[in-house]
mmCIF file of C-alpha atoms in Angstrom:
data_model
loop_
_atom_site.group_PDB
_atom_site.id
_atom_site.type_symbol
_atom_site.label_atom_id
_atom_site.label_comp_id
_atom_site.label_asym_id
_atom_site.label_seq_id
_atom_site.Cartn_x
_atom_site.Cartn_y
_atom_site.Cartn_z
ATOM 1 C CA UNK A 1 13.127 0.830 19.518
ATOM 2 C CA UNK A 2 16.014 1.479 17.126
ATOM 3 C CA UNK A 3 13.972 0.101 14.252
ATOM 4 C CA UNK A 4 11.142 2.516 15.047
ATOM 5 C CA UNK A 5 13.432 5.534 14.945
ATOM 6 C CA UNK A 6 15.305 4.637 11.759
ATOM 7 C CA UNK A 7 11.938 3.964 10.077
ATOM 8 C CA UNK A 8 10.600 7.322 11.260
ATOM 9 C CA UNK A 9 13.659 9.151 9.934
ATOM 10 C CA UNK A 10 13.407 7.380 6.588
ATOM 11 C CA UNK A 11 9.795 8.529 6.220
ATOM 12 C CA UNK A 12 10.670 12.056 7.345
ATOM 13 C CA UNK A 13 13.604 12.357 4.935
ATOM 14 C CA UNK A 14 11.541 10.955 2.064
ATOM 15 C CA UNK A 15 8.901 13.628 2.548
ATOM 16 C CA UNK A 16 11.452 16.393 3.176
ATOM 17 C CA UNK A 17 13.168 15.568 -0.123
ATOM 18 C CA UNK A 18 9.809 15.505 -1.954
ATOM 19 C CA UNK A 19 10.380 11.918 -3.053
ATOM 20 C CA UNK A 20 7.683 10.976 -5.588
ATOM 21 C CA UNK A 21 4.927 9.016 -3.897
ATOM 22 C CA UNK A 22 5.139 6.093 -6.331
ATOM 23 C CA UNK A 23 8.875 5.799 -5.645
ATOM 24 C CA UNK A 24 8.267 5.992 -1.884
ATOM 25 C CA UNK A 25 5.747 3.141 -2.047
ATOM 26 C CA UNK A 26 8.020 1.104 -4.312
ATOM 27 C CA UNK A 27 10.926 1.387 -1.867
ATOM 28 C CA UNK A 28 8.641 0.567 1.056
ATOM 29 C CA UNK A 29 6.998 -2.535 -0.412
ATOM 30 C CA UNK A 30 10.133 -3.963 -2.037
ATOM 31 C CA UNK A 31 12.253 -3.534 1.099
ATOM 32 C CA UNK A 32 14.447 -6.426 2.207
ATOM 33 C CA UNK A 33 17.483 -6.856 4.429
ATOM 34 C CA UNK A 34 18.367 -5.566 7.866
ATOM 35 C CA UNK A 35 15.725 -3.451 9.564
ATOM 36 C CA UNK A 36 18.570 -1.243 10.821
ATOM 37 C CA UNK A 37 20.400 -0.860 7.518
ATOM 38 C CA UNK A 38 17.285 -0.632 5.320
ATOM 39 C CA UNK A 39 14.754 1.270 7.455
ATOM 40 C CA UNK A 40 11.851 0.685 5.043
ATOM 41 C CA UNK A 41 11.967 -3.029 5.925
ATOM 42 C CA UNK A 42 10.445 -2.145 9.298
ATOM 43 C CA UNK A 43 7.099 -1.826 7.503
ATOM 44 C CA UNK A 44 6.967 -5.601 7.077
ATOM 45 C CA UNK A 45 8.397 -6.143 10.536
ATOM 46 C CA UNK A 46 5.370 -4.337 11.991
ATOM 47 C CA UNK A 47 2.897 -6.521 10.053
ATOM 48 C CA UNK A 48 4.630 -9.950 10.061
ATOM 49 C CA UNK A 49 1.683 -12.011 8.733
ATOM 50 C CA UNK A 50 0.598 -12.393 5.109
ATOM 51 C CA UNK A 51 -3.001 -11.556 6.005
ATOM 52 C CA UNK A 52 -2.027 -8.319 7.713
ATOM 53 C CA UNK A 53 0.175 -7.393 4.756
ATOM 54 C CA UNK A 54 -2.746 -8.000 2.397
ATOM 55 C CA UNK A 55 -5.136 -5.862 4.393
ATOM 56 C CA UNK A 56 -2.714 -3.044 5.183
ATOM 57 C CA UNK A 57 -1.420 -2.686 1.618
ATOM 58 C CA UNK A 58 -4.919 -2.666 0.120
ATOM 59 C CA UNK A 59 -6.318 -0.284 2.740
ATOM 60 C CA UNK A 60 -3.368 2.127 2.812
ATOM 61 C CA UNK A 61 -2.407 2.312 -0.858
ATOM 62 C CA UNK A 62 -5.695 1.551 -2.621
ATOM 63 C CA UNK A 63 -8.178 2.783 -0.027
ATOM 64 C CA UNK A 64 -9.952 -0.591 -0.189
ATOM 65 C CA UNK A 65 -10.884 -2.654 2.861
ATOM 66 C CA UNK A 66 -10.020 -6.199 1.881
ATOM 67 C CA UNK A 67 -10.562 -7.572 5.386
ATOM 68 C CA UNK A 68 -14.284 -7.786 4.581
ATOM 69 C CA UNK A 69 -13.712 -10.582 2.056
ATOM 70 C CA UNK A 70 -11.231 -12.692 4.017
ATOM 71 C CA UNK A 71 -13.721 -15.331 5.137
ATOM 72 C CA UNK A 72 -16.318 -15.033 2.342
ATOM 73 C CA UNK A 73 -17.186 -12.951 -0.697
ATOM 74 C CA UNK A 74 -17.984 -9.338 0.181
ATOM 75 C CA UNK A 75 -21.759 -9.186 0.728
ATOM 76 C CA UNK A 76 -22.236 -5.761 -0.896
ATOM 77 C CA UNK A 77 -19.228 -5.144 -3.158
ATOM 78 C CA UNK A 78 -17.472 -6.931 -6.030
ATOM 79 C CA UNK A 79 -14.513 -8.226 -3.992
ATOM 80 C CA UNK A 80 -14.329 -11.996 -3.506
ATOM 81 C CA UNK A 81 -12.611 -14.321 -1.067
ATOM 82 C CA UNK A 82 -10.493 -15.706 -3.918
ATOM 83 C CA UNK A 83 -9.237 -12.184 -4.655
ATOM 84 C CA UNK A 84 -8.180 -11.743 -1.034
ATOM 85 C CA UNK A 85 -5.853 -14.746 -1.177
ATOM 86 C CA UNK A 86 -4.665 -14.024 -4.721
ATOM 87 C CA UNK A 87 -3.684 -10.537 -3.517
ATOM 88 C CA UNK A 88 -1.954 -11.955 -0.449
ATOM 89 C CA UNK A 89 -0.010 -14.519 -2.486
ATOM 90 C CA UNK A 90 2.300 -11.722 -3.677
ATOM 91 C CA UNK A 91 3.516 -11.359 -0.078
ATOM 92 C CA UNK A 92 3.492 -14.981 1.095
ATOM 93 C CA UNK A 93 7.238 -15.373 0.487
ATOM 94 C CA UNK A 94 8.180 -12.503 2.819
ATOM 95 C CA UNK A 95 9.914 -13.970 5.856
ATOM 96 C CA UNK A 96 11.987 -12.880 8.855
ATOM 97 C CA UNK A 97 15.098 -13.979 10.707
ATOM 98 C CA UNK A 98 17.285 -12.623 13.476
ATOM 99 C CA UNK A 99 20.006 -10.155 12.658
ATOM 100 C CA UNK A 100 23.446 -9.944 14.221
ATOM 101 C CA UNK A 101 22.651 -7.039 16.546
ATOM 102 C CA UNK A 102 20.245 -7.022 19.517
ATOM 103 C CA UNK A 103 16.702 -6.353 18.299
ATOM 104 C CA UNK A 104 17.701 -6.459 14.641
ATOM 105 C CA UNK A 105 15.702 -8.514 12.159
ATOM 106 C CA UNK A 106 16.295 -9.335 8.519
ATOM 107 C CA UNK A 107 13.445 -9.326 6.003
ATOM 108 C CA UNK A 108 14.047 -11.768 3.154
ATOM 109 C CA UNK A 109 12.283 -13.633 0.380
ATOM 110 C CA UNK A 110 11.767 -17.303 1.248
ATOM 111 C CA UNK A 111 12.574 -19.464 -1.777
ATOM 112 C CA UNK A 112 11.693 -22.738 -0.039
ATOM 113 C CA UNK A 113 8.111 -23.019 -1.194
ATOM 114 C CA UNK A 114 6.421 -20.769 1.333
ATOM 115 C CA UNK A 115 3.096 -20.583 -0.463
ATOM 116 C CA UNK A 116 -0.331 -19.291 0.503
ATOM 117 C CA UNK A 117 -3.116 -21.869 0.556
ATOM 118 C CA UNK A 118 -6.820 -21.240 0.173
ATOM 119 C CA UNK A 119 -8.614 -22.026 3.463
ATOM 120 C CA UNK A 120 -11.512 -23.785 1.719
ATOM 121 C CA UNK A 121 -9.603 -25.986 -0.720
ATOM 122 C CA UNK A 122 -6.053 -26.078 0.740
ATOM 123 C CA UNK A 123 -4.835 -25.488 -2.819
ATOM 124 C CA UNK A 124 -1.827 -23.250 -3.470
ATOM 125 C CA UNK A 125 -3.083 -19.825 -4.569
ATOM 126 C CA UNK A 126 -1.634 -18.241 -7.702
ATOM 127 C CA UNK A 127 -0.966 -14.499 -7.260
ATOM 128 C CA UNK A 128 -3.367 -12.258 -9.177
ATOM 129 C CA UNK A 129 -4.323 -8.605 -9.009
ATOM 130 C CA UNK A 130 -7.970 -7.805 -8.148
ATOM 131 C CA UNK A 131 -8.502 -5.554 -11.198
ATOM 132 C CA UNK A 132 -6.685 -4.216 -14.229
ATOM 133 C CA UNK A 133 -3.840 -6.010 -15.979
ATOM 134 C CA UNK A 134 -2.510 -9.178 -14.392
ATOM 135 C CA UNK A 135 0.800 -8.784 -12.571
ATOM 136 C CA UNK A 136 2.604 -11.849 -13.907
ATOM 137 C CA UNK A 137 5.103 -13.425 -11.489
ATOM 138 C CA UNK A 138 6.614 -15.954 -13.902
ATOM 139 C CA UNK A 139 10.368 -15.633 -14.199
ATOM 140 C CA UNK A 140 10.683 -13.313 -11.194
ATOM 141 C CA UNK A 141 12.484 -14.236 -8.008
ATOM 142 C CA UNK A 142 10.618 -11.716 -5.866
ATOM 143 C CA UNK A 143 6.915 -11.730 -6.712
ATOM 144 C CA UNK A 144 6.454 -8.392 -4.968
ATOM 145 C CA UNK A 145 8.068 -6.549 -7.883
ATOM 146 C CA UNK A 146 5.416 -7.201 -10.561
ATOM 147 C CA UNK A 147 2.768 -6.408 -7.966
ATOM 148 C CA UNK A 148 4.413 -3.057 -7.177
ATOM 149 C CA UNK A 149 4.625 -2.276 -10.912
ATOM 150 C CA UNK A 150 0.870 -2.800 -11.122
ATOM 151 C CA UNK A 151 0.106 -0.928 -7.892
ATOM 152 C CA UNK A 152 2.083 2.244 -8.679
ATOM 153 C CA UNK A 153 1.194 2.418 -12.359
ATOM 154 C CA UNK A 154 -0.359 5.585 -13.782
ATOM 155 C CA UNK A 155 -3.138 3.318 -15.058
ATOM 156 C CA UNK A 156 -4.104 2.231 -11.531
ATOM 157 C CA UNK A 157 -6.695 4.876 -10.741
ATOM 158 C CA UNK A 158 -7.185 3.790 -7.116
ATOM 159 C CA UNK A 159 -3.515 4.307 -6.225
ATOM 160 C CA UNK A 160 -3.457 8.033 -7.023
ATOM 161 C CA UNK A 161 -7.085 8.561 -6.016
ATOM 162 C CA UNK A 162 -6.657 7.125 -2.521
ATOM 163 C CA UNK A 163 -3.669 9.313 -1.590
ATOM 164 C CA UNK A 164 -5.232 12.426 -3.171
ATOM 165 C CA UNK A 165 -8.331 11.860 -1.062
ATOM 166 C CA UNK A 166 -6.258 11.160 2.042
ATOM 167 C CA UNK A 167 -4.134 14.303 1.711
ATOM 168 C CA UNK A 168 -7.282 16.375 1.122
ATOM 169 C CA UNK A 169 -8.688 14.990 4.388
ATOM 170 C CA UNK A 170 -5.528 15.984 6.294
ATOM 171 C CA UNK A 171 -6.012 19.629 5.330
ATOM 172 C CA UNK A 172 -9.804 19.899 5.499
ATOM 173 C CA UNK A 173 -10.656 17.388 8.231
ATOM 174 C CA UNK A 174 -12.784 15.205 5.962
ATOM 175 C CA UNK A 175 -12.147 13.194 2.850
ATOM 176 C CA UNK A 176 -14.002 13.642 -0.422
ATOM 177 C CA UNK A 177 -14.603 9.953 0.168
ATOM 178 C CA UNK A 178 -15.098 9.346 3.875
ATOM 179 C CA UNK A 179 -13.745 7.260 5.515
ATOM 180 C CA UNK A 180 -10.598 7.703 3.444
ATOM 181 C CA UNK A 181 -9.785 3.977 3.478
ATOM 182 C CA UNK A 182 -13.200 2.817 2.303
ATOM 183 C CA UNK A 183 -13.307 3.495 -1.433
ATOM 184 C CA UNK A 184 -16.069 1.408 -3.012
ATOM 185 C CA UNK A 185 -19.103 1.706 -5.252
ATOM 186 C CA UNK A 186 -21.424 1.932 -2.240
ATOM 187 C CA UNK A 187 -19.475 4.867 -0.770
ATOM 188 C CA UNK A 188 -19.180 7.415 -3.594
ATOM 189 C CA UNK A 189 -17.246 10.723 -3.361
ATOM 190 C CA UNK A 190 -19.174 13.794 -2.226
ATOM 191 C CA UNK A 191 -17.638 15.725 -5.134
ATOM 192 C CA UNK A 192 -16.559 13.341 -7.935
ATOM 193 C CA UNK A 193 -15.285 16.137 -10.208
ATOM 194 C CA UNK A 194 -13.030 17.530 -7.477
ATOM 195 C CA UNK A 195 -11.504 14.152 -6.665
ATOM 196 C CA UNK A 196 -10.987 13.394 -10.352
ATOM 197 C CA UNK A 197 -9.255 16.748 -10.886
ATOM 198 C CA UNK A 198 -6.969 16.299 -7.872
ATOM 199 C CA UNK A 199 -6.063 12.772 -8.960
ATOM 200 C CA UNK A 200 -5.369 13.759 -12.560
ATOM 201 C CA UNK A 201 -3.170 16.661 -11.522
ATOM 202 C CA UNK A 202 -1.304 14.539 -8.982
ATOM 203 C CA UNK A 203 -0.420 11.986 -11.654
ATOM 204 C CA UNK A 204 0.536 14.645 -14.218
ATOM 205 C CA UNK A 205 2.827 16.249 -11.595
ATOM 206 C CA UNK A 206 4.755 12.997 -11.294
ATOM 207 C CA UNK A 207 3.149 11.832 -8.014
ATOM 208 C CA UNK A 208 4.637 14.839 -6.203
ATOM 209 C CA UNK A 209 3.041 15.146 -2.752
ATOM 210 C CA UNK A 210 4.275 18.699 -2.287
ATOM 211 C CA UNK A 211 2.563 19.829 -5.495
ATOM 212 C CA UNK A 212 -0.656 18.136 -4.350
ATOM 213 C CA UNK A 213 -0.470 19.902 -0.985
ATOM 214 C CA UNK A 214 0.177 23.221 -2.711
ATOM 215 C CA UNK A 215 -2.880 22.752 -4.941
ATOM 216 C CA UNK A 216 -5.085 22.057 -1.940
ATOM 217 C CA UNK A 217 -3.738 24.918 0.169
ATOM 218 C CA UNK A 218 -4.144 27.412 -2.672
ATOM 219 C CA UNK A 219 -7.735 26.360 -3.301
ATOM 220 C CA UNK A 220 -10.631 28.632 -2.401
ATOM 221 C CA UNK A 221 -12.109 25.824 -0.301
ATOM 222 C CA UNK A 222 -9.058 25.570 1.951
ATOM 223 C CA UNK A 223 -8.535 29.344 2.119
ATOM 224 C CA UNK A 224 -12.118 29.811 3.313
#
């Protein structure tokens, strides 16, 4: 229960201080240590398994449902089963242990060879991003960091697009892409120009959520 409340307050304070969205996501996904002392670590505590981390990160921060290609290549889209496990390999070293206080857990990086294996071949999977530049993990102790660099980059169009679409849906009741966590070629935006404009402005404003909300609320669409 304590972990829930410190996590809630961390989210609330981040939004109240207008923390840039890319910084918020970076702090969330790189979190380690005590779930009481570093509230963002409760995100991993709630997921616990590499597969759930893979699916939640892709669905929440890219708007892409990777659960469809866990057992086989996606039947209608470009995502493959190999990409699912390559994506998940960035999080395979995340582990948990008891803390000193009742109910406390510690999130840490497991350096003892905790690797993700492909279910068909049993081979160790090398981390790889599903599109764009490869997030190289060589020479890094925590493989999450190069992944986060790739995820929150200005060049990653899905990162800014997914949150712009999601925030739009909160104010209007429906996403420009609906459902908001199902961005794919077979589910195009109802107004591509609008989504592109929102995304471009969001990035140029330094990933400021408050500026994005202001743009939406001052629009003729919302005012009507």
